[in-house]
mmCIF file of N, CA, C and O in Angstrom:
data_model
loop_
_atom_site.group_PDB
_atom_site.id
_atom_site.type_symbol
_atom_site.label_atom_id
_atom_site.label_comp_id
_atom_site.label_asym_id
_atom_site.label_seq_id
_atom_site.Cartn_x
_atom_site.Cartn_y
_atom_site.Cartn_z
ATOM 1 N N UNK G 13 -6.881 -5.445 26.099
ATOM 2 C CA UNK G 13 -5.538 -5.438 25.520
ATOM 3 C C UNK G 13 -5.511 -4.634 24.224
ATOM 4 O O UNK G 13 -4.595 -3.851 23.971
ATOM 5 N N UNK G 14 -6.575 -4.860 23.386
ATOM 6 C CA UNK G 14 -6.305 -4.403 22.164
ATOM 7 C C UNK G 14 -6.692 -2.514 21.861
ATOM 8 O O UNK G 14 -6.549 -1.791 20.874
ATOM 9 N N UNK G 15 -7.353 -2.217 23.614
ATOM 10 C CA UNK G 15 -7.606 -0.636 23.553
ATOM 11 C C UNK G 15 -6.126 -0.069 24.444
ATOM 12 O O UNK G 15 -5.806 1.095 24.684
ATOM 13 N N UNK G 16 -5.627 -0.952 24.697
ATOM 14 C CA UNK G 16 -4.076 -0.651 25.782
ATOM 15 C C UNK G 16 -3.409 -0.367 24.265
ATOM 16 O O UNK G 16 -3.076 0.737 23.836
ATOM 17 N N UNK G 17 -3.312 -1.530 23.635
ATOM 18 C CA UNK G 17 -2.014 -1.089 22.194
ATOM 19 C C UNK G 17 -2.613 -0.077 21.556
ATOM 20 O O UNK G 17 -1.781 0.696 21.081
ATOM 21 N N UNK G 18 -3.964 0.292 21.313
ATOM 22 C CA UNK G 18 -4.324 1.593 20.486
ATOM 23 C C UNK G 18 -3.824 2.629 20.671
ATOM 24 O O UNK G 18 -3.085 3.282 19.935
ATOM 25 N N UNK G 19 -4.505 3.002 22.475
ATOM 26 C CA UNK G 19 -3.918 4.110 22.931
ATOM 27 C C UNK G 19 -1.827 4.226 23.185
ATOM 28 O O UNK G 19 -1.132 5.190 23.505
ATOM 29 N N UNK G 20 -1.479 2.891 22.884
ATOM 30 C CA UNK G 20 0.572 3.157 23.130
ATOM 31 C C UNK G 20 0.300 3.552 21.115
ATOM 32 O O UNK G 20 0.567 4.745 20.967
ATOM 33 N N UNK G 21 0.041 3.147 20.246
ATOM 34 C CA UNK G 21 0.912 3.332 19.225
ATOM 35 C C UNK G 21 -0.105 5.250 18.956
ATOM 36 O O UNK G 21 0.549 6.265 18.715
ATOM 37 N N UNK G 22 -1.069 5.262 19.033
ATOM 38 C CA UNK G 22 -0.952 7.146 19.215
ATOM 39 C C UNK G 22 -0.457 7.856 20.137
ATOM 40 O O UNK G 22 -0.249 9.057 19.960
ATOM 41 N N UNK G 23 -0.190 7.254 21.250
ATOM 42 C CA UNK G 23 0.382 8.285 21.927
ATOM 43 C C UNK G 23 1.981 8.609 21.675
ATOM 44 O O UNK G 23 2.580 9.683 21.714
ATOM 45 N N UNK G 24 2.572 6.895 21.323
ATOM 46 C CA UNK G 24 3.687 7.391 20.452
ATOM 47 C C UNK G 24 4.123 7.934 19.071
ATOM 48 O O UNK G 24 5.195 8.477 18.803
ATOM 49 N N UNK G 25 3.021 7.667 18.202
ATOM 50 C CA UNK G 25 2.791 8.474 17.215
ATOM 51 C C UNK G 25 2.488 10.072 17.853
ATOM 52 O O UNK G 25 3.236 10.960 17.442
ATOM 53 N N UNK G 26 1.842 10.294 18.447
ATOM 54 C CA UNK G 26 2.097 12.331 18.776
ATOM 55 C C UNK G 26 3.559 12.776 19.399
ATOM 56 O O UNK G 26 4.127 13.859 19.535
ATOM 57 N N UNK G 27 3.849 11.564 19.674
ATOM 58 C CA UNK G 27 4.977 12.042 20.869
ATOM 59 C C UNK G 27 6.241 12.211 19.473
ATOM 60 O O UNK G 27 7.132 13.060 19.438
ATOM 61 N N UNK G 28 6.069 11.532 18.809
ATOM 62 C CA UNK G 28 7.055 11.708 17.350
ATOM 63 C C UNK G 28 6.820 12.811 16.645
ATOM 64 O O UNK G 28 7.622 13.673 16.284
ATOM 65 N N UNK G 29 5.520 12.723 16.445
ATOM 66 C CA UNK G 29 5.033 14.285 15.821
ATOM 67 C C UNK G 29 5.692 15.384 16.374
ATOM 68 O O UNK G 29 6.459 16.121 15.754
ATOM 69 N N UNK G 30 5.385 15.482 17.532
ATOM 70 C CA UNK G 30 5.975 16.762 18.573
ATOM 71 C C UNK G 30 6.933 16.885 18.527
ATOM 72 O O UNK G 30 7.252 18.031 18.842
ATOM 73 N N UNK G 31 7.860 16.166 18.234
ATOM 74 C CA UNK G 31 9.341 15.855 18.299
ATOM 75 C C UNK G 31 9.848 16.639 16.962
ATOM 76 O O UNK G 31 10.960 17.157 16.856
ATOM 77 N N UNK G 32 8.687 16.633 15.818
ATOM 78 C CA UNK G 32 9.393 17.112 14.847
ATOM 79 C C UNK G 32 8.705 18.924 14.711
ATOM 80 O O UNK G 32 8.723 19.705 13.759
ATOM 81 N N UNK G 33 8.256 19.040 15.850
ATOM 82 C CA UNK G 33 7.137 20.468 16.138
ATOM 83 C C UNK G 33 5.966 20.394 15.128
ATOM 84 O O UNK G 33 6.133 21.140 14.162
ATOM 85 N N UNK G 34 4.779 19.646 15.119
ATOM 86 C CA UNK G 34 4.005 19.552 14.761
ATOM 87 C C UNK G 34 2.849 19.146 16.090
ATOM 88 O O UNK G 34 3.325 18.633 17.102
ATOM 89 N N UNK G 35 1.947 19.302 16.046
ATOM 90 C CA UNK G 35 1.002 19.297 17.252
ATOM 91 C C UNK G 35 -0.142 18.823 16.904
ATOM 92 O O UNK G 35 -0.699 19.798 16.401
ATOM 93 N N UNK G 36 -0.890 17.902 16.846
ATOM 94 C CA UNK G 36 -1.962 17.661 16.561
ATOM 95 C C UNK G 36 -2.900 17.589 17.598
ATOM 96 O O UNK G 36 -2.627 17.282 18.758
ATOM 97 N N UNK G 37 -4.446 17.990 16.999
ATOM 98 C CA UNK G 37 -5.848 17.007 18.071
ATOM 99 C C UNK G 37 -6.116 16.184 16.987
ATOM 100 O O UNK G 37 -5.736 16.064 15.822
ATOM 101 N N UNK G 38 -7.139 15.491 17.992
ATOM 102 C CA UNK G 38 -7.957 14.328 17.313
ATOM 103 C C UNK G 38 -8.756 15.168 16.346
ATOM 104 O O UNK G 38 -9.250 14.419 15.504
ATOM 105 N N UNK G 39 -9.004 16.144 16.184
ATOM 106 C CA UNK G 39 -10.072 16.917 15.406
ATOM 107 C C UNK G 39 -8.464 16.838 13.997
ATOM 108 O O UNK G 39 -8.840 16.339 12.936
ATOM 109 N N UNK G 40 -7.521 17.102 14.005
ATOM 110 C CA UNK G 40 -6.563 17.036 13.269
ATOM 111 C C UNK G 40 -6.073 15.658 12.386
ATOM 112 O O UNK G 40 -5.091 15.647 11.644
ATOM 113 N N UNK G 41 -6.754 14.786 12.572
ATOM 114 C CA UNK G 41 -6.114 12.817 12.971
ATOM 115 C C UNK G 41 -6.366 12.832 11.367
ATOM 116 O O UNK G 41 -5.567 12.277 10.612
ATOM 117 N N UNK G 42 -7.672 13.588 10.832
ATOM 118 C CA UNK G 42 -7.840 12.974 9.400
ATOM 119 C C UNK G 42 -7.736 14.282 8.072
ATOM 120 O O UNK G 42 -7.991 13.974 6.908
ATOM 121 N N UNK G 43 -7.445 15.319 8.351
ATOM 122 C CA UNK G 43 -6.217 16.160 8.181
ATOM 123 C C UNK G 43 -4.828 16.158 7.403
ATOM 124 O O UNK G 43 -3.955 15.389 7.803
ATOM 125 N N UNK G 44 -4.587 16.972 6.327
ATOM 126 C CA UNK G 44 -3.216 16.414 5.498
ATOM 127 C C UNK G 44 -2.561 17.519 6.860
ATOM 128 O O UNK G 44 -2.905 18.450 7.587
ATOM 129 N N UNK G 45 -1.390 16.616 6.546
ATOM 130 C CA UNK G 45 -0.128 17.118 7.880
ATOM 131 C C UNK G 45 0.690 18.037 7.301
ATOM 132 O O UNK G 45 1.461 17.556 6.471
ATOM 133 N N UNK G 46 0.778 19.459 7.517
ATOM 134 C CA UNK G 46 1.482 20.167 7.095
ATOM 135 C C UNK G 46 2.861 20.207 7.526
ATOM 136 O O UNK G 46 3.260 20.800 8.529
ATOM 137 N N UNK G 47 3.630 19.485 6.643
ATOM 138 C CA UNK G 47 5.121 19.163 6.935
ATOM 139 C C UNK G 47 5.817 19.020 5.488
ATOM 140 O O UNK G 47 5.295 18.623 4.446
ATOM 141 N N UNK G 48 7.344 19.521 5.745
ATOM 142 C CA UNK G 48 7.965 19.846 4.952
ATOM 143 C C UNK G 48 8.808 18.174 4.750
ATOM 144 O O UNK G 48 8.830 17.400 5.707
ATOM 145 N N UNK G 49 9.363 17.853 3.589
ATOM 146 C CA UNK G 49 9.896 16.601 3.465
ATOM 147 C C UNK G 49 11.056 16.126 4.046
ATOM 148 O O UNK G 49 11.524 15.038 3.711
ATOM 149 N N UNK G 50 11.634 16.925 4.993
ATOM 150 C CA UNK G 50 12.715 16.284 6.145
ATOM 151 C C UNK G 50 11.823 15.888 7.415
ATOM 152 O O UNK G 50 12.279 15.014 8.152
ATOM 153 N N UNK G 51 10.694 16.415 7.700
ATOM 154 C CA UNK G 51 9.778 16.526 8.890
ATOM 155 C C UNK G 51 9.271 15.024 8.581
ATOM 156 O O UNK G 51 9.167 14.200 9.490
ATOM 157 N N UNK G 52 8.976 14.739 7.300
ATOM 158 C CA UNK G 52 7.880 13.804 7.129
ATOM 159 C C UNK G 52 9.089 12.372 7.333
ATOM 160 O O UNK G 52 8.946 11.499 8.189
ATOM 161 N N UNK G 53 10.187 12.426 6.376
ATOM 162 C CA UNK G 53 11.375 11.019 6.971
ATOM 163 C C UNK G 53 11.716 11.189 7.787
ATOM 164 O O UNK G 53 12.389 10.221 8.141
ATOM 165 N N UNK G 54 11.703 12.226 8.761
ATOM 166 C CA UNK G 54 12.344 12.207 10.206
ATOM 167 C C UNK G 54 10.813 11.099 10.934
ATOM 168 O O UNK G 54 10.801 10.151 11.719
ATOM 169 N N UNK G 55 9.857 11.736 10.284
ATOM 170 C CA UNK G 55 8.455 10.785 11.345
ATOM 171 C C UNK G 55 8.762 9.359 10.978
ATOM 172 O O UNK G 55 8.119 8.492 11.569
ATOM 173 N N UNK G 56 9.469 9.070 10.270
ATOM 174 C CA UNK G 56 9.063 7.827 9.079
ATOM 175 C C UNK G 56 10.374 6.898 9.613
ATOM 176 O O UNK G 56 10.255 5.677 9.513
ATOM 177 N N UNK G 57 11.418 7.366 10.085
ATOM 178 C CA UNK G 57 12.250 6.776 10.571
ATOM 179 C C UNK G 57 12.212 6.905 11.876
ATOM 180 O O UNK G 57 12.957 6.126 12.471
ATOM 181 N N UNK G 58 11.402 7.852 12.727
ATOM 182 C CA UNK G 58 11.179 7.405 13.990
ATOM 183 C C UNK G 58 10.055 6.382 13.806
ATOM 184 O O UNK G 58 10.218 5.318 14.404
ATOM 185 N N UNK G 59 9.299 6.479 13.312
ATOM 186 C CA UNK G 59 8.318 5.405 13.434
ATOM 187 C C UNK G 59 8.749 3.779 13.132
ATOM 188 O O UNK G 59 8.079 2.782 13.400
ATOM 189 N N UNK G 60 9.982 3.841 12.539
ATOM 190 C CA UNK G 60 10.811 2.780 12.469
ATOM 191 C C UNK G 60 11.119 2.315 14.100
ATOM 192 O O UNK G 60 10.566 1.404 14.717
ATOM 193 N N UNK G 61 12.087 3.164 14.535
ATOM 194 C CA UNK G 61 13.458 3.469 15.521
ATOM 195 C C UNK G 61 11.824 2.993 16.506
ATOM 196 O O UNK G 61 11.646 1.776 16.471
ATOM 197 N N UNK G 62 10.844 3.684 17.218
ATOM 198 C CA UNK G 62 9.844 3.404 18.067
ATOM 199 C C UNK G 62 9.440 1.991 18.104
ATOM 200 O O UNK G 62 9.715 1.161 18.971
ATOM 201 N N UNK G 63 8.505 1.792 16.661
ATOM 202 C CA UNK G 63 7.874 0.281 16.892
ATOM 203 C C UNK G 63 8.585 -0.715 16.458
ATOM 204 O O UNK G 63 8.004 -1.789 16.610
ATOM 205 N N UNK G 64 9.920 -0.807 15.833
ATOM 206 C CA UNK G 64 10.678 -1.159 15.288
ATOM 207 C C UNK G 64 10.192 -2.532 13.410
ATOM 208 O O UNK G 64 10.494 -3.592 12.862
ATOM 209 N N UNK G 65 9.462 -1.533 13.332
ATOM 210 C CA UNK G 65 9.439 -1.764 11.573
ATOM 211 C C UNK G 65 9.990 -1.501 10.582
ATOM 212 O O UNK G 65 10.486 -0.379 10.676
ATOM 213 N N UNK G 66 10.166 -1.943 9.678
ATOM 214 C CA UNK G 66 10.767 -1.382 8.865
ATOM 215 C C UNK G 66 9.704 -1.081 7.340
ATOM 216 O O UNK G 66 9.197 -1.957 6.639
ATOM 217 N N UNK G 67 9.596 0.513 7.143
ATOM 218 C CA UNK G 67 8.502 0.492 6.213
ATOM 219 C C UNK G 67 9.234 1.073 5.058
ATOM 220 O O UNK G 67 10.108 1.915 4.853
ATOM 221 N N UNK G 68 8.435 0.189 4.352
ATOM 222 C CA UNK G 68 8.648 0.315 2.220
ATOM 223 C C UNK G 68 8.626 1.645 1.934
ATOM 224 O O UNK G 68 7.914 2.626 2.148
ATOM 225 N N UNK G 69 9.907 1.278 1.232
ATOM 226 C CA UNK G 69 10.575 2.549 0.572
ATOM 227 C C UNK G 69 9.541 2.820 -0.158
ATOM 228 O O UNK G 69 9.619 4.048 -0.130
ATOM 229 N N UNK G 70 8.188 2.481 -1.100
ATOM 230 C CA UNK G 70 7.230 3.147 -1.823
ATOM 231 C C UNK G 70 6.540 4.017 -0.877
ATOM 232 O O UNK G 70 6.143 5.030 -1.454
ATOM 233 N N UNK G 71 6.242 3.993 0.406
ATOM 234 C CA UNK G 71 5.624 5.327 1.392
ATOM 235 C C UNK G 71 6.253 6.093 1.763
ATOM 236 O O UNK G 71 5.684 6.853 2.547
ATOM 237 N N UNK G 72 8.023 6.448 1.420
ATOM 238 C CA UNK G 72 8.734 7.830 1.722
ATOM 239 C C UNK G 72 8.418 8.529 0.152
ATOM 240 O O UNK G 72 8.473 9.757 0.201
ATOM 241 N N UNK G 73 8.008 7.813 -1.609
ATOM 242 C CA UNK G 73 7.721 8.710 -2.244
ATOM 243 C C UNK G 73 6.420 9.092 -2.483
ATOM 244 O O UNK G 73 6.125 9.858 -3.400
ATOM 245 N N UNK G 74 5.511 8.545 -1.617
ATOM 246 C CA UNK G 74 3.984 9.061 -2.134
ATOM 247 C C UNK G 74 3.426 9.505 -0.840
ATOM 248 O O UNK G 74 3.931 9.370 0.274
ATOM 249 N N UNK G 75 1.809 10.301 -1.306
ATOM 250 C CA UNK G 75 0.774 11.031 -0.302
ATOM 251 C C UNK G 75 0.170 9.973 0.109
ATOM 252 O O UNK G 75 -0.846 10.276 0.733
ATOM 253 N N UNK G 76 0.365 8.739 0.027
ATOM 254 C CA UNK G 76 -0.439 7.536 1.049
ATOM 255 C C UNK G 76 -0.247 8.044 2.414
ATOM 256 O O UNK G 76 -1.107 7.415 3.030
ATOM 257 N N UNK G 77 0.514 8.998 3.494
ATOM 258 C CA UNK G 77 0.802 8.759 4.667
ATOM 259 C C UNK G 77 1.347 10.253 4.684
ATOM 260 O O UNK G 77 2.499 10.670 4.796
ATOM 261 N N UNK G 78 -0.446 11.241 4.465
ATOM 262 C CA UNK G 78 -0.331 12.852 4.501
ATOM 263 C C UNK G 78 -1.324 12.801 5.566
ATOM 264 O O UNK G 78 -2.025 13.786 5.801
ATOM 265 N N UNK G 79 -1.410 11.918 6.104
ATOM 266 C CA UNK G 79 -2.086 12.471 7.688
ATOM 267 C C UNK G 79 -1.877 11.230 8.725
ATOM 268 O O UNK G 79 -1.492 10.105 8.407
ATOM 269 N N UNK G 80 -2.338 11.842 10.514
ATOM 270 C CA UNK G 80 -2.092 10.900 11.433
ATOM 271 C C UNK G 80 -2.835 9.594 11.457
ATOM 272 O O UNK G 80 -2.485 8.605 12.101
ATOM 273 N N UNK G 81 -4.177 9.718 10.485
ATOM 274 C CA UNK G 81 -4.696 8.488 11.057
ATOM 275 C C UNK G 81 -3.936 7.230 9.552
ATOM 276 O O UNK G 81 -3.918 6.007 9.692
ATOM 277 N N UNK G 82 -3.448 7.904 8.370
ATOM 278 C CA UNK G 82 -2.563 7.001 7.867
ATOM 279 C C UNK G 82 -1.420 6.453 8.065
ATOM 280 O O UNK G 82 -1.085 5.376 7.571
ATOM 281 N N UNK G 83 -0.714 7.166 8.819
ATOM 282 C CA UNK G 83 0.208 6.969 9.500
ATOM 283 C C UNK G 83 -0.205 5.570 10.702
ATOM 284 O O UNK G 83 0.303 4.461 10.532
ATOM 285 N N UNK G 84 -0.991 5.796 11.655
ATOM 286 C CA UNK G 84 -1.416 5.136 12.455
ATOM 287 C C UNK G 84 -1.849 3.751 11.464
ATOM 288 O O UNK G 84 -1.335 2.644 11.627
ATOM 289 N N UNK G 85 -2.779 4.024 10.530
ATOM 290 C CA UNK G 85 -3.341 2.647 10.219
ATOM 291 C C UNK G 85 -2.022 1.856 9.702
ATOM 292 O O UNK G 85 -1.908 0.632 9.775
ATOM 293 N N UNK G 86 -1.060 2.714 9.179
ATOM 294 C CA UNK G 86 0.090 1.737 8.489
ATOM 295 C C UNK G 86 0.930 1.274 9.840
ATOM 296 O O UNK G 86 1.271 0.097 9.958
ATOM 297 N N UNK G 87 1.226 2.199 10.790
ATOM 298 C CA UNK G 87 1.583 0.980 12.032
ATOM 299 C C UNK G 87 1.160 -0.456 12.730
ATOM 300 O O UNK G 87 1.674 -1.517 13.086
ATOM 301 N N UNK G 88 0.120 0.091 12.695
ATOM 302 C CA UNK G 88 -1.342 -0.957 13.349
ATOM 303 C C UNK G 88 -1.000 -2.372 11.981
ATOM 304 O O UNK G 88 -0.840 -3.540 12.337
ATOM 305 N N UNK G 89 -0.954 -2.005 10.690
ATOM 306 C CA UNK G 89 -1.088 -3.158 9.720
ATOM 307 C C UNK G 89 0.521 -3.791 10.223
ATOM 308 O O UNK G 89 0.610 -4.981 10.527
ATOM 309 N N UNK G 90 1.543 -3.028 10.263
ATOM 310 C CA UNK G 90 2.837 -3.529 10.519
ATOM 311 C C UNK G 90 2.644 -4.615 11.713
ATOM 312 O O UNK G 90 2.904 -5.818 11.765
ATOM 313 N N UNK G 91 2.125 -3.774 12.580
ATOM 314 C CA UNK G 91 2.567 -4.235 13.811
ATOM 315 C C UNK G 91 1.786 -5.863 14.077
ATOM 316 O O UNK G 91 2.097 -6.887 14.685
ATOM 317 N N UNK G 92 0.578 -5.387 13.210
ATOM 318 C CA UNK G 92 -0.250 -6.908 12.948
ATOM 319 C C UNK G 92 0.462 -7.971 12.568
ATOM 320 O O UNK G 92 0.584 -8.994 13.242
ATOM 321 N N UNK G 93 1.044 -7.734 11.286
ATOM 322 C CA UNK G 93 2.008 -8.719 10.821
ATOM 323 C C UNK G 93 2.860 -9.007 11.494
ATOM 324 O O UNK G 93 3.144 -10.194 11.330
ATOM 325 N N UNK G 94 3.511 -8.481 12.275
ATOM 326 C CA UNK G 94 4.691 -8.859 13.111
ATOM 327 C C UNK G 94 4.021 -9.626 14.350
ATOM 328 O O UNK G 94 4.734 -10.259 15.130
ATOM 329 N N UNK G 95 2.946 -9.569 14.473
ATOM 330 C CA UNK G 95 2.439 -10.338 15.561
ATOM 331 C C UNK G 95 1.978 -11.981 14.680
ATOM 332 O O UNK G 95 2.487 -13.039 15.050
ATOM 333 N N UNK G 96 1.351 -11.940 13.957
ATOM 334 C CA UNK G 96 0.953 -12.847 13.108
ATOM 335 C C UNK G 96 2.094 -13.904 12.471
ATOM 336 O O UNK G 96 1.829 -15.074 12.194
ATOM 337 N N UNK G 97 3.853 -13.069 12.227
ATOM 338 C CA UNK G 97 4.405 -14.143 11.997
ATOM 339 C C UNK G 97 5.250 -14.906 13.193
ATOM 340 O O UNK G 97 5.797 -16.007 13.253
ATOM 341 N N UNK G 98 5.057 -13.500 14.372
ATOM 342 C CA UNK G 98 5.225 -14.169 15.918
ATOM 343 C C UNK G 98 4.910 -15.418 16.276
ATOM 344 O O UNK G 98 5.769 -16.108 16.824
ATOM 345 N N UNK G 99 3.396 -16.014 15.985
ATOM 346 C CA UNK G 99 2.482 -16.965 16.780
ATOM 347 C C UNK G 99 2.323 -17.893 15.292
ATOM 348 O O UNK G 99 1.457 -18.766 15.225
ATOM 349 N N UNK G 100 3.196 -17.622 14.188
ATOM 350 C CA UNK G 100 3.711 -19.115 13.102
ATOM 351 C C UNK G 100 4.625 -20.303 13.821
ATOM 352 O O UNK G 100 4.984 -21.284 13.170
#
């Protein structure tokens, strides 16, 4: 189960990427993301609209989340919590 959710939240994480014409490999994952600052809240609100989180306004003004695998780890922590206050 827990290599089934890995592989859904990157594959929808690239599929967002692509969306905003950015292309990554895994050789790319730890990599600053060359994107301009409409590219980067367009990812940031799909990544909302997809897993349906809602993430802190302090990560649309800082470089915490200049590449895919930060991006990814901040889903993965969301999505934890939302499971965690699920099974309260």
């Amino acid at each position: 189960e827990v290599k089934w959710y890995m592989n859904y939240i990157e594959t929808e994480l690239l599929r967002i990427f692509e969306g905003v014409g950015i292309y990554l490999t895994e050789d790319d994952y730890d990599d600053k993301i060359p994107m301009d600052s409409l590219q980067f809240v367009n990812i940031l609100v799909q990544i909302e609209d997809t897993f349906s989180v809602t993430i802190e306004d302090e990560y649309y003004y800082s470089d915490n989340l200049s590449t895919f695998n930060s991006m990814y780890n901040l889903i993965s922590k969301y999505l934890e919590e939302k499971k965690c206050e699920a099974t309260v």
